[in-house]
Backbone as a printed PyTorch tensor [residue, N CA C, xyz], in Angstrom:
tensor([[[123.0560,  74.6200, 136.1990],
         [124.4430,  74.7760, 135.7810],
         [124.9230,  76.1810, 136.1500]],

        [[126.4410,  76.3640, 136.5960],
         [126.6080,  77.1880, 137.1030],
         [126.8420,  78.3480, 136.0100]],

        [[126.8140,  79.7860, 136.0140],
         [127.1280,  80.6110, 134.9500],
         [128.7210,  81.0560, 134.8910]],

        [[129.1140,  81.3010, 136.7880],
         [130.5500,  82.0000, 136.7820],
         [130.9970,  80.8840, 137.1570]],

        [[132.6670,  80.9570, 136.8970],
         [133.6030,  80.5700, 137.7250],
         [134.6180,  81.5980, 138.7700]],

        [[135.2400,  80.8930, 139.4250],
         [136.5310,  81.8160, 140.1590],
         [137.5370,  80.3680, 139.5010]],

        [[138.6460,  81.4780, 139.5910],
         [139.9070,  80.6580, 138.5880],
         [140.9280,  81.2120, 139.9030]],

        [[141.7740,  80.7470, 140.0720],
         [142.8330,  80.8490, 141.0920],
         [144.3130,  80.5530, 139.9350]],

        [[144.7600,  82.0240, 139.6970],
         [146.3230,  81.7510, 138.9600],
         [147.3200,  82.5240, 139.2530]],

        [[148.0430,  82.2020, 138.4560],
         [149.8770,  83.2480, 138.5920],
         [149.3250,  84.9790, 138.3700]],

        [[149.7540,  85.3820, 139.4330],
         [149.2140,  87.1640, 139.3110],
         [150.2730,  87.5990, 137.9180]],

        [[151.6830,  87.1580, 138.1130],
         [151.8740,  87.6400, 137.0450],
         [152.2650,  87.3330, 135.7130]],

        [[151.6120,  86.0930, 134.7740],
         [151.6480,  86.1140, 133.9830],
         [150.2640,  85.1090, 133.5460]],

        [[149.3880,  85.5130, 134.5910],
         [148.0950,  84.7880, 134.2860],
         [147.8340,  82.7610, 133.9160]],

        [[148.5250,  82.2260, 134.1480],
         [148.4600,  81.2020, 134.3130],
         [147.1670,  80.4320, 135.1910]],

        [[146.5970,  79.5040, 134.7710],
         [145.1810,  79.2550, 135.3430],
         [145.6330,  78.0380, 136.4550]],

        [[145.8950,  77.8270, 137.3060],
         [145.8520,  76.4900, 138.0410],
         [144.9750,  76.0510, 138.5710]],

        [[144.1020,  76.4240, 138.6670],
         [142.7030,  75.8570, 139.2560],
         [141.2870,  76.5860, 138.8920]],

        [[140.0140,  75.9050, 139.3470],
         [138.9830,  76.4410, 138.8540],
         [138.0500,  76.2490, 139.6240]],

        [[136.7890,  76.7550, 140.4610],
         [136.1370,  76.9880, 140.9880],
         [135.0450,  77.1100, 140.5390]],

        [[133.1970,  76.2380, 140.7950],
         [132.3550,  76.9560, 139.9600],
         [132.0450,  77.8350, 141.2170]],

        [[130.7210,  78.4000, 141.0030],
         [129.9730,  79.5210, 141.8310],
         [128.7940,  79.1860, 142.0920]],

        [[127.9080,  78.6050, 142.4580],
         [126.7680,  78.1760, 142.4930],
         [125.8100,  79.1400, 142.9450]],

        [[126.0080,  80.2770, 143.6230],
         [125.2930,  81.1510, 144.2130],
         [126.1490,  82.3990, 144.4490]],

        [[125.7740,  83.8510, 144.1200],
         [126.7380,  85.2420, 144.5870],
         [127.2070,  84.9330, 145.9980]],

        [[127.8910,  85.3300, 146.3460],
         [128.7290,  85.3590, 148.0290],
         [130.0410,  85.9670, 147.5490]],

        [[130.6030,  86.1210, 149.0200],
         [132.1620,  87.0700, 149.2240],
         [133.0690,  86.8430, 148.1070]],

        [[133.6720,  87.8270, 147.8350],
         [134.4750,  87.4090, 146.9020],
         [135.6930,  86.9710, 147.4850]],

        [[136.2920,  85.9390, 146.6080],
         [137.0220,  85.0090, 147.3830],
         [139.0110,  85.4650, 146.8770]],

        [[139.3520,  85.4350, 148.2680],
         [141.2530,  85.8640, 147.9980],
         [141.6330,  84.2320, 147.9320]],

        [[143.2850,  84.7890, 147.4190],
         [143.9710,  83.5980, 146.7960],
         [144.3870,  82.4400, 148.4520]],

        [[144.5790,  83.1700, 149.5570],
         [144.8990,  82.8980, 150.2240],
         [143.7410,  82.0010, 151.0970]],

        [[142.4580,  82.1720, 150.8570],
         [141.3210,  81.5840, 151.1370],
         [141.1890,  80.2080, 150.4960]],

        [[141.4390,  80.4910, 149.0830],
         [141.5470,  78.8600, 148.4840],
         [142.3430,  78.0360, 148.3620]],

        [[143.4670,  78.6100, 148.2050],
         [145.2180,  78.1180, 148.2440],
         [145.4560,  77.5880, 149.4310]],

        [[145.2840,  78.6540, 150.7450],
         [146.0820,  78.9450, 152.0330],
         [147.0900,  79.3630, 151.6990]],

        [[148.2230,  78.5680, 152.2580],
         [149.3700,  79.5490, 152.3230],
         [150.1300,  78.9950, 151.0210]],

        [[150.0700,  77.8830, 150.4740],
         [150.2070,  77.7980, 148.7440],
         [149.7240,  76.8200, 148.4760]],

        [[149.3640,  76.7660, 147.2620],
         [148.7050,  75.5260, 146.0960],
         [149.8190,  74.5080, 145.4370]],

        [[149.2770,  73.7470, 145.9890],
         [150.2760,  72.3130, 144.8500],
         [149.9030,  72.6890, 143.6180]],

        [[151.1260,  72.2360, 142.8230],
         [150.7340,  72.0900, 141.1200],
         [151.6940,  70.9980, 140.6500]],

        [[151.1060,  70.3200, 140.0960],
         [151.9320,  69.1730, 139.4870],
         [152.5270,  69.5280, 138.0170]],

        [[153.8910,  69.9750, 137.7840],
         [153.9920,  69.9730, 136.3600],
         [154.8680,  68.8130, 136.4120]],

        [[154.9480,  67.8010, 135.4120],
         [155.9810,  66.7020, 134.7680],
         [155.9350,  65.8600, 135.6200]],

        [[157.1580,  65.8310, 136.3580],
         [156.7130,  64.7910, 137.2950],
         [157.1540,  65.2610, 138.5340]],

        [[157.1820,  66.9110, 138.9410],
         [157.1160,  67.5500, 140.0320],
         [156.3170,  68.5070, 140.4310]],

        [[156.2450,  68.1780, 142.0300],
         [154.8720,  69.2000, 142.7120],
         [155.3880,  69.9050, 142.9280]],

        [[154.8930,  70.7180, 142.7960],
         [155.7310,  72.7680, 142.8590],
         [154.1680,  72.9520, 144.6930]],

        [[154.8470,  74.0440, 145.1220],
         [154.0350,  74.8330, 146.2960],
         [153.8890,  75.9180, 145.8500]],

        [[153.2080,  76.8930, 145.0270],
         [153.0220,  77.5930, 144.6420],
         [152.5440,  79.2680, 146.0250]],

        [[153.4350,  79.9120, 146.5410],
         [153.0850,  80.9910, 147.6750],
         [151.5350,  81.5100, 146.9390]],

        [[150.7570,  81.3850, 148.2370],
         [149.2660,  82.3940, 147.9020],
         [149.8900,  83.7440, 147.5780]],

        [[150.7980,  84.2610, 147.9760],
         [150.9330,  85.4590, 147.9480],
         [151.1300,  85.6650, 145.9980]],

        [[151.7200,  85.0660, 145.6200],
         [152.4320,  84.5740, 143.6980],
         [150.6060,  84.6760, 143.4160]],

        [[149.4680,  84.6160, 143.9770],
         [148.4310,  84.0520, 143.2380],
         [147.4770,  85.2520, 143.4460]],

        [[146.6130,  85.2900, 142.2860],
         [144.9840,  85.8520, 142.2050],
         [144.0310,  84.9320, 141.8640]],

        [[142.8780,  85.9480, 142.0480],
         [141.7560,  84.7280, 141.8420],
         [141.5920,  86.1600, 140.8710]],

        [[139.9170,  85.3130, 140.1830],
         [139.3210,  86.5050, 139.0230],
         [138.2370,  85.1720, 138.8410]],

        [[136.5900,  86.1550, 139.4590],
         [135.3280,  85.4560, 138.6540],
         [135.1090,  85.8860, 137.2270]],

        [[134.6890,  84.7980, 136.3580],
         [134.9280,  84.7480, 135.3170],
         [133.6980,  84.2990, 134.6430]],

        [[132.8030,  84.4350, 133.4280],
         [131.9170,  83.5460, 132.8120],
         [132.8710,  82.1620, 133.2910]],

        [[131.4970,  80.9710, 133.3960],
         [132.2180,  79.6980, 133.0900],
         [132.4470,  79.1780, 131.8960]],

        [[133.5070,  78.5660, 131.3120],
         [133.5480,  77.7880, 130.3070],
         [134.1810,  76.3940, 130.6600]],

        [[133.7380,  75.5000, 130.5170],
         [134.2320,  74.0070, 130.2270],
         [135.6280,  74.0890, 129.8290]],

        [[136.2920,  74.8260, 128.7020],
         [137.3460,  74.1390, 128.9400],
         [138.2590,  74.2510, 129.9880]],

        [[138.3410,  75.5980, 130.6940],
         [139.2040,  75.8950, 131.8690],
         [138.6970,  74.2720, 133.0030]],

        [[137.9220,  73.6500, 132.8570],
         [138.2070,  72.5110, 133.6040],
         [139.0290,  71.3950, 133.2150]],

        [[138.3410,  71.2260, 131.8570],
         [138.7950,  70.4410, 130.6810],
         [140.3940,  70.5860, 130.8560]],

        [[141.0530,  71.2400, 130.7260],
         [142.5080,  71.7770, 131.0390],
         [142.9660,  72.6890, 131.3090]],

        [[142.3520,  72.9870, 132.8630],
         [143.1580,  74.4240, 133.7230],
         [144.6030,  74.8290, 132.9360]],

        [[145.2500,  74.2890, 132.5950],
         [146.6910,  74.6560, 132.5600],
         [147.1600,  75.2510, 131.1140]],

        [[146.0270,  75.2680, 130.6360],
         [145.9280,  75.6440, 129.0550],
         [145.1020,  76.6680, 128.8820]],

        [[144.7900,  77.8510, 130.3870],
         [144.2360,  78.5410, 130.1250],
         [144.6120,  79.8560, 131.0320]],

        [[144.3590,  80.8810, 130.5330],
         [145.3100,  81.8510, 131.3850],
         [144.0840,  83.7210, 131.5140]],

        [[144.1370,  83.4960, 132.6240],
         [143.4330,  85.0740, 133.1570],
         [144.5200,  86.4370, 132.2130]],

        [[143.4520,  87.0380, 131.8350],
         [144.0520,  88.2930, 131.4640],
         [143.1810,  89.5590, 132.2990]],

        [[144.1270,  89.7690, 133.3610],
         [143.9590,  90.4830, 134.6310],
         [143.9100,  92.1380, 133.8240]],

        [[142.6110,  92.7180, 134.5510],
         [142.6990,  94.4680, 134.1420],
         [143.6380,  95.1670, 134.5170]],

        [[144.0810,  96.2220, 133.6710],
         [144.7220,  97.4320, 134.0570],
         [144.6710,  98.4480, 134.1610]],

        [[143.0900,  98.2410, 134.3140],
         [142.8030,  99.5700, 134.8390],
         [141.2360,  99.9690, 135.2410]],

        [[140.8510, 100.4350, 136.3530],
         [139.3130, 100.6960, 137.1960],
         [138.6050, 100.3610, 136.2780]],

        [[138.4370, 100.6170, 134.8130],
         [137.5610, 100.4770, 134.1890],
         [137.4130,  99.4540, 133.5020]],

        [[138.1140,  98.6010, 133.7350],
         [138.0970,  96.8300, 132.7780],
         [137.8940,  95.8640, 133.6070]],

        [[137.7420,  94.6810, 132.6260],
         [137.3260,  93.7550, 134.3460],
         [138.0310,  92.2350, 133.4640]],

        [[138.6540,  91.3520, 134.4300],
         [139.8330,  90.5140, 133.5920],
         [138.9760,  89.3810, 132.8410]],

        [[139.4610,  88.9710, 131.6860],
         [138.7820,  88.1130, 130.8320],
         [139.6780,  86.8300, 131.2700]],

        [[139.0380,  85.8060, 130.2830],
         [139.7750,  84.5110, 130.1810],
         [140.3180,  84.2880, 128.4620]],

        [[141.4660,  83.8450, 128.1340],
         [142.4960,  83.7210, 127.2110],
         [142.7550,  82.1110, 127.4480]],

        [[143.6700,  81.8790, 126.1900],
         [144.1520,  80.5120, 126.3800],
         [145.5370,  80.8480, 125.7150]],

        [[146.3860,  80.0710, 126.3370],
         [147.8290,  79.8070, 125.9090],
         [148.2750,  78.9940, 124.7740]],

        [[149.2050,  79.5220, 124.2430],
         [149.7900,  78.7740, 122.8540],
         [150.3170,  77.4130, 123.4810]],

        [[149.6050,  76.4470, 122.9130],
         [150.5310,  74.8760, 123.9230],
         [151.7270,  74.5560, 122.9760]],

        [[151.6730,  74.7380, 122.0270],
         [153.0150,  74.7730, 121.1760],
         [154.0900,  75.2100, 120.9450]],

        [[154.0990,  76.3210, 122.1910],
         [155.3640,  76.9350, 122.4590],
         [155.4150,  77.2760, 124.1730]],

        [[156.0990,  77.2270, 124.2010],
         [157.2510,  77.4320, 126.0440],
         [158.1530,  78.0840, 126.3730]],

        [[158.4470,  79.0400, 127.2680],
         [159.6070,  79.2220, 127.6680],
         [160.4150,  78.6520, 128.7960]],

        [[161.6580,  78.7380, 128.9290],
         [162.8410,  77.9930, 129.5600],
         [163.9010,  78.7290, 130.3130]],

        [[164.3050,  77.8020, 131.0520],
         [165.1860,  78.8280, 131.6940],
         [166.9410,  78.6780, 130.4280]],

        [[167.0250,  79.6080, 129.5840],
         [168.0330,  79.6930, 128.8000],
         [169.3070,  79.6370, 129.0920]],

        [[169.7620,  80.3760, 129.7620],
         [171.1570,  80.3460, 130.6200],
         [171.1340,  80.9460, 131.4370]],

        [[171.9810,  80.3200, 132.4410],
         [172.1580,  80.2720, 134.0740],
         [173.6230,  80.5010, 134.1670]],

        [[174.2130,  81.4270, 135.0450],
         [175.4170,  81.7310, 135.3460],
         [175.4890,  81.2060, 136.5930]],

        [[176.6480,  81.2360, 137.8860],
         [176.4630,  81.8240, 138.9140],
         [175.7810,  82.5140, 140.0560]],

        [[175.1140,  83.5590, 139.4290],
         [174.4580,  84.5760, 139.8140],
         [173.3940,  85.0350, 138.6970]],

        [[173.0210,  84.6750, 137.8880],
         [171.7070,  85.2570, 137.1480],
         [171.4290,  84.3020, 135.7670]],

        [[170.6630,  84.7400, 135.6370],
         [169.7900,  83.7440, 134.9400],
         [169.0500,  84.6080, 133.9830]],

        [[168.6010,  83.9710, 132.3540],
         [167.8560,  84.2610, 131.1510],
         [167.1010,  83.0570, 130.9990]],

        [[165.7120,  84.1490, 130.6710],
         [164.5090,  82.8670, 130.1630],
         [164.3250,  83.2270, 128.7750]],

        [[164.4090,  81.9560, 128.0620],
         [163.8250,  82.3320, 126.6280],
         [162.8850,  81.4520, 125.9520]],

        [[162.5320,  81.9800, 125.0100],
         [161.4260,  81.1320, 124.2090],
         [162.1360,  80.6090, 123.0240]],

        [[162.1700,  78.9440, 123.1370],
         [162.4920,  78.1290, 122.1650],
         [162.1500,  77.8370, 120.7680]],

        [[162.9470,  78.0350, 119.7530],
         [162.4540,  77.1250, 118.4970],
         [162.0900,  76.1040, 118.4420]],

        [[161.0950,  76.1740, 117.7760],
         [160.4950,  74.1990, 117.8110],
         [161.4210,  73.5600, 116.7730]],

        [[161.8860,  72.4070, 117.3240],
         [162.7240,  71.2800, 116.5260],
         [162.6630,  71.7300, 115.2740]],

        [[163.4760,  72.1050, 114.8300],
         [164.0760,  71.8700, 113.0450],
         [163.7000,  72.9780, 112.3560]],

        [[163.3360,  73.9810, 113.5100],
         [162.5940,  75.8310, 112.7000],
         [164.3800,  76.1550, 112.5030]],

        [[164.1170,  76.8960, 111.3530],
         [165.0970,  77.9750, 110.9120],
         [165.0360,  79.1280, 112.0850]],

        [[166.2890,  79.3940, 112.3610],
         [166.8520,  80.3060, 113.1580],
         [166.2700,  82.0660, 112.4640]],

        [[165.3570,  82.4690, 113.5820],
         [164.7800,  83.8770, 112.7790],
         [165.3730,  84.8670, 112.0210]],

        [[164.5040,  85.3330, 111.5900],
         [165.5440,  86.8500, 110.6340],
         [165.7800,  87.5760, 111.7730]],

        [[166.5430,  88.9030, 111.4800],
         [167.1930,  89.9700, 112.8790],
         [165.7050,  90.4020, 112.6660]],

        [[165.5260,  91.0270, 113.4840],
         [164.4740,  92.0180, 113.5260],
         [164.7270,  93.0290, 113.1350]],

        [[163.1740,  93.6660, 113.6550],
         [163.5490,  95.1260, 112.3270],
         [163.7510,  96.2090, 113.4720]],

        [[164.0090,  97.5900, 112.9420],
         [164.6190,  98.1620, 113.9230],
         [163.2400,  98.5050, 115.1390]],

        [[163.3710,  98.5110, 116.4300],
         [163.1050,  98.7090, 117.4620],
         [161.6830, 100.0720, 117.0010]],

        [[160.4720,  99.8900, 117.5680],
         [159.2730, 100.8250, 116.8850],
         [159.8040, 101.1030, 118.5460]],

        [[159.0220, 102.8210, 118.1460],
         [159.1100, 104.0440, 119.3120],
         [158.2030, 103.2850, 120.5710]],

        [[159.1200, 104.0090, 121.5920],
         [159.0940, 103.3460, 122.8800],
         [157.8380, 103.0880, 123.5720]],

        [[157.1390, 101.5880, 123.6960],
         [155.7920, 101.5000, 123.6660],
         [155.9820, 100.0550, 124.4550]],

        [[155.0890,  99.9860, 125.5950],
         [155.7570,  98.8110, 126.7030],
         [154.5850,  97.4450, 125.8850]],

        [[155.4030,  96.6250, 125.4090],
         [155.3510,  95.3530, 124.4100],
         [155.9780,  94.3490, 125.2150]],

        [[156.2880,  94.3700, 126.4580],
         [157.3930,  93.0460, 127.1870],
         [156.2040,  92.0570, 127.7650]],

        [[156.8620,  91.0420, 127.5210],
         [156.4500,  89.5140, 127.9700],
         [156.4190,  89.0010, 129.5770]],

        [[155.9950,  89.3850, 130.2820],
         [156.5580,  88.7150, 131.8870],
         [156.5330,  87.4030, 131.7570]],

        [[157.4460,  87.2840, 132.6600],
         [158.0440,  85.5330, 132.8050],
         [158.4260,  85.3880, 134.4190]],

        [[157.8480,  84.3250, 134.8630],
         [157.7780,  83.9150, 136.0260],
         [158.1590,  82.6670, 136.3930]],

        [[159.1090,  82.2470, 137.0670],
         [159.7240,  81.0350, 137.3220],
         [159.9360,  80.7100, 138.8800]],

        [[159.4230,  79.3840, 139.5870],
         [159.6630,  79.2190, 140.7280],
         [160.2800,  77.7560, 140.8270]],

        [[161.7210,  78.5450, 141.3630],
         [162.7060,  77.3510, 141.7100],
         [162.2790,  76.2600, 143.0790]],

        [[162.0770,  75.0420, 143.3140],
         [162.5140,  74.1060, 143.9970],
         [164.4640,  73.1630, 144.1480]],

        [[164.3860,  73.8400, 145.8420],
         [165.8020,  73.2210, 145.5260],
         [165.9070,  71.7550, 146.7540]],

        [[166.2260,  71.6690, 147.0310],
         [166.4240,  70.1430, 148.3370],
         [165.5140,  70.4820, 149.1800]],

        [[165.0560,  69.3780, 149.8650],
         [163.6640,  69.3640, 150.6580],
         [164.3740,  70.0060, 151.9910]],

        [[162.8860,  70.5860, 152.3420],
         [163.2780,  71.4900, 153.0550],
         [163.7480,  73.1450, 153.0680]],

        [[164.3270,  73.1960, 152.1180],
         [164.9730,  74.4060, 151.5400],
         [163.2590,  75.4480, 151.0630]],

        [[163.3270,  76.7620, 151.4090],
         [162.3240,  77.7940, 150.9060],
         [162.0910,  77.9440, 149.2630]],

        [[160.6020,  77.6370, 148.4770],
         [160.9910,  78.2060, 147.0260],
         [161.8000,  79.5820, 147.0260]],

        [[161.9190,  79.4500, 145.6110],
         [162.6610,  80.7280, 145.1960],
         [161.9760,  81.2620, 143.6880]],

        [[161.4840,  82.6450, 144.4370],
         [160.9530,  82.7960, 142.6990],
         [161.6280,  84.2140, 141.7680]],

        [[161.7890,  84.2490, 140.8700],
         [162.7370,  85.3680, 139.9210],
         [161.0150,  85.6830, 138.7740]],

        [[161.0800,  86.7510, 138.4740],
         [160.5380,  87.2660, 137.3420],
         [160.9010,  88.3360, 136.6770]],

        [[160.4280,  88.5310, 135.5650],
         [160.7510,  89.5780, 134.8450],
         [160.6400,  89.8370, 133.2810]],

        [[160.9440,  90.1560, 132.6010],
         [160.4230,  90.2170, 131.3410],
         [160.9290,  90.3380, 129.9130]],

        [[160.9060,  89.8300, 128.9500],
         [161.4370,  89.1180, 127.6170],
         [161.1840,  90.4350, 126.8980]],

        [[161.7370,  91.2740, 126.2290],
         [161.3930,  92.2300, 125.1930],
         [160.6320,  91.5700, 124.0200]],

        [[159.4120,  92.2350, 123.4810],
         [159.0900,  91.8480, 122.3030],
         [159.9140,  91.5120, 120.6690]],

        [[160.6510,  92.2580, 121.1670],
         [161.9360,  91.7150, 119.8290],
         [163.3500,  91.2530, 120.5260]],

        [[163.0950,  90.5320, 121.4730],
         [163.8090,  89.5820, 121.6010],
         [163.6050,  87.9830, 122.1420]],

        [[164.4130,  86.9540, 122.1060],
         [163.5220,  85.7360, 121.9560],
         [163.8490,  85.0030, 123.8970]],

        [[164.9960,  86.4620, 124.5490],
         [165.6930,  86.1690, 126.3410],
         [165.5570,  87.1120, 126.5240]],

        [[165.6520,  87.0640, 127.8830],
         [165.7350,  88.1460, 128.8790],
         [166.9140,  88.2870, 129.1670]],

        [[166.8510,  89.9330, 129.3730],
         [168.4460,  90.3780, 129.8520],
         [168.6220,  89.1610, 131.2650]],

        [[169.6770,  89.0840, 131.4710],
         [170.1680,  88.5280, 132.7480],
         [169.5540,  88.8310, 134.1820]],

        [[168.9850,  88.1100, 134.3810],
         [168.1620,  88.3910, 136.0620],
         [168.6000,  87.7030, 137.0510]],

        [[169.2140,  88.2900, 138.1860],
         [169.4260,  87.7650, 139.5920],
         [168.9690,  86.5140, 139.7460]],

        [[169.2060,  85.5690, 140.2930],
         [168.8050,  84.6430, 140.8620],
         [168.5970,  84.0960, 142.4620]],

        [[169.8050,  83.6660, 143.1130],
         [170.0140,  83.6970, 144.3870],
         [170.2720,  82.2150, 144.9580]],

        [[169.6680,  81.6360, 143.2050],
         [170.4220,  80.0880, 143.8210],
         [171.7240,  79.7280, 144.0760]],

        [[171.9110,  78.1300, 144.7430],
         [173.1280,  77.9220, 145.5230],
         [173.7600,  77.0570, 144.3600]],

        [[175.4410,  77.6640, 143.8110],
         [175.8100,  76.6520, 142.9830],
         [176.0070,  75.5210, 142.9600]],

        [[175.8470,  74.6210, 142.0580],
         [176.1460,  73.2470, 142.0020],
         [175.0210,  72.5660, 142.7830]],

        [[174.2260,  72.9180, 143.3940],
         [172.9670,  72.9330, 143.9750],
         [171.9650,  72.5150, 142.9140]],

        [[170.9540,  71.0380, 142.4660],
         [170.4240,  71.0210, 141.1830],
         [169.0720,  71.2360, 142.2150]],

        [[168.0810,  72.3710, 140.6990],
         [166.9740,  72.5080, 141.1190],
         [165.9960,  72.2740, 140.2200]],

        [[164.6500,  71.8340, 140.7450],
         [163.5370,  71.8760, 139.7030],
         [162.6240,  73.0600, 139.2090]],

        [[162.7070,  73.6240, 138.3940],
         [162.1740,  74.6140, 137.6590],
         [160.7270,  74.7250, 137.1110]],

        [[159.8920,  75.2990, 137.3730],
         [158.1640,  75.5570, 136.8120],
         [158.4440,  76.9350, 136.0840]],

        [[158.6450,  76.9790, 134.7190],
         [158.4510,  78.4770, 133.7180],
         [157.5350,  78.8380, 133.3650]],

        [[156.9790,  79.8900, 133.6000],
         [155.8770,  80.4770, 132.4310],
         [156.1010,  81.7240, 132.1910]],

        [[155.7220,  81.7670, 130.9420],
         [156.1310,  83.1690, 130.1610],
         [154.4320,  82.8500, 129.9110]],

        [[154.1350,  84.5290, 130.0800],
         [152.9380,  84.4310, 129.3570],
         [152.3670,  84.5750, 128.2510]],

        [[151.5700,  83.5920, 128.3700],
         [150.5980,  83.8320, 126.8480],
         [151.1300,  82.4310, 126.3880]],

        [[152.2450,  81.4400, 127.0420],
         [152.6740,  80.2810, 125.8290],
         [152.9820,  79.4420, 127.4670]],

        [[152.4460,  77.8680, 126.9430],
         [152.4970,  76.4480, 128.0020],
         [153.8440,  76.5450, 128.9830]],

        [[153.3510,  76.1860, 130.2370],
         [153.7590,  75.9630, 131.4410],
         [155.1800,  75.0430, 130.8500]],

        [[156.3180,  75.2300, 131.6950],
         [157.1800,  73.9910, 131.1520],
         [158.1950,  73.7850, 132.6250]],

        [[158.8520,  72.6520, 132.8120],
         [159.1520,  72.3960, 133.8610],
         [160.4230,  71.6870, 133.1390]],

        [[161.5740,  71.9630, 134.0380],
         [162.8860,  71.5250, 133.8850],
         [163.7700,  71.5480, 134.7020]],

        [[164.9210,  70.9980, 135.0160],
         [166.1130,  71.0000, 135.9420],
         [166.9740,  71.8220, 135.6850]],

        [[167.5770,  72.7110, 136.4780],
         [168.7140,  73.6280, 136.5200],
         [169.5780,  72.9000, 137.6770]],

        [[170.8830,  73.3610, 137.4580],
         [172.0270,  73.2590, 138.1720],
         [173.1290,  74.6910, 137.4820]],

        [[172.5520,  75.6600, 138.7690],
         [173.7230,  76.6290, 138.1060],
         [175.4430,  76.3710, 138.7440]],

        [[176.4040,  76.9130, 137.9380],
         [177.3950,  76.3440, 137.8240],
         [178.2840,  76.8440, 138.8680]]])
């Protein structure tokens, strides 16, 4: 039985899409080696192309469940020479979305689950200490057409992101793959206006 794995996911918000065992030490392996030039992923009932370039790999102890359900499990990549990235799992009970869509830019937020009370305000803002959420979303628009991907990041005391560029074409409907990290993959349709 093998001891490591290599995991192939979202560089930036650690998302697991695939899993690799190791059967023996050898080269360490780039995203672009296992992917090529991108990885299918099936969320809902659409295949996303995921760019190698959007991806890392990271050998990892193996554990069963990252096979059991790649998508419920998420790399927590080092930040720095002296750490080396672990494996985490995602909250499946919560998601983020693409919140509102203008024209020209777009907010992702993280949803209340059905029938939660609307939160208290928060409390005032603790001294300036980087607490933000990255969120990563890759648009599909008409076949043929190039993905499109936007990221960026949710403040810890807040539940959206300021307004982020987009570049989609209006009235143009597209299929959406979200992840915010740390909480389940979610997939939805946009049509900005």
């Amino acid at each position: 039985m093998s001891t490591r794995m290599t995991v192939v996911a979202i560089r930036a918000t650690g998302h697991v899409l695939g899993a690799l065992t190791e059967l023996a030490p050898g080269p360490e392996l780039t995203a672009a080696a296992v992917a090529g030039a991108a990885m299918p992923v099936q969320a809902g009932t659409t295949a996303f192309a995921v760019p190698a370039a959007q991806l890392a790999v990271a050998s990892l102890a193996f554990d069963t469940r990252v096979f059991d359900d790649p998508y419920g499990a998420r790399v927590l990549f080092a930040t720095s020479s002296d750490q080396s990235a672990s494996l985490a799992f995602v909250n499946g009970g919560a998601h983020g979305e693409v919140a509102a869509i203008t024209a020209d830019t777009l907010a992702v937020g993280i949803p209340l689950p059905p029938g939660a009370p609307p939160p208290p305000p928060p409390p005032p803002p603790p001294p300036p200490v980087s607490v933000d959420t990255p969120f990563w979303v890759l648009f599909q628009g008409p076949a043929g057409d190039p993905p499109l991907i936007v990221s960026g990041v949710i403040a810890k005391t807040t539940a959206e992101s300021d307004p982020v560029a987009h570049g989609l074409t209006s009235g143009t409907s597209y299929e959406a793959l979200v992840l915010v990290s740390g909480l389940a993959a979610h997939q939805q349709t946009v049509t900005p206006p």
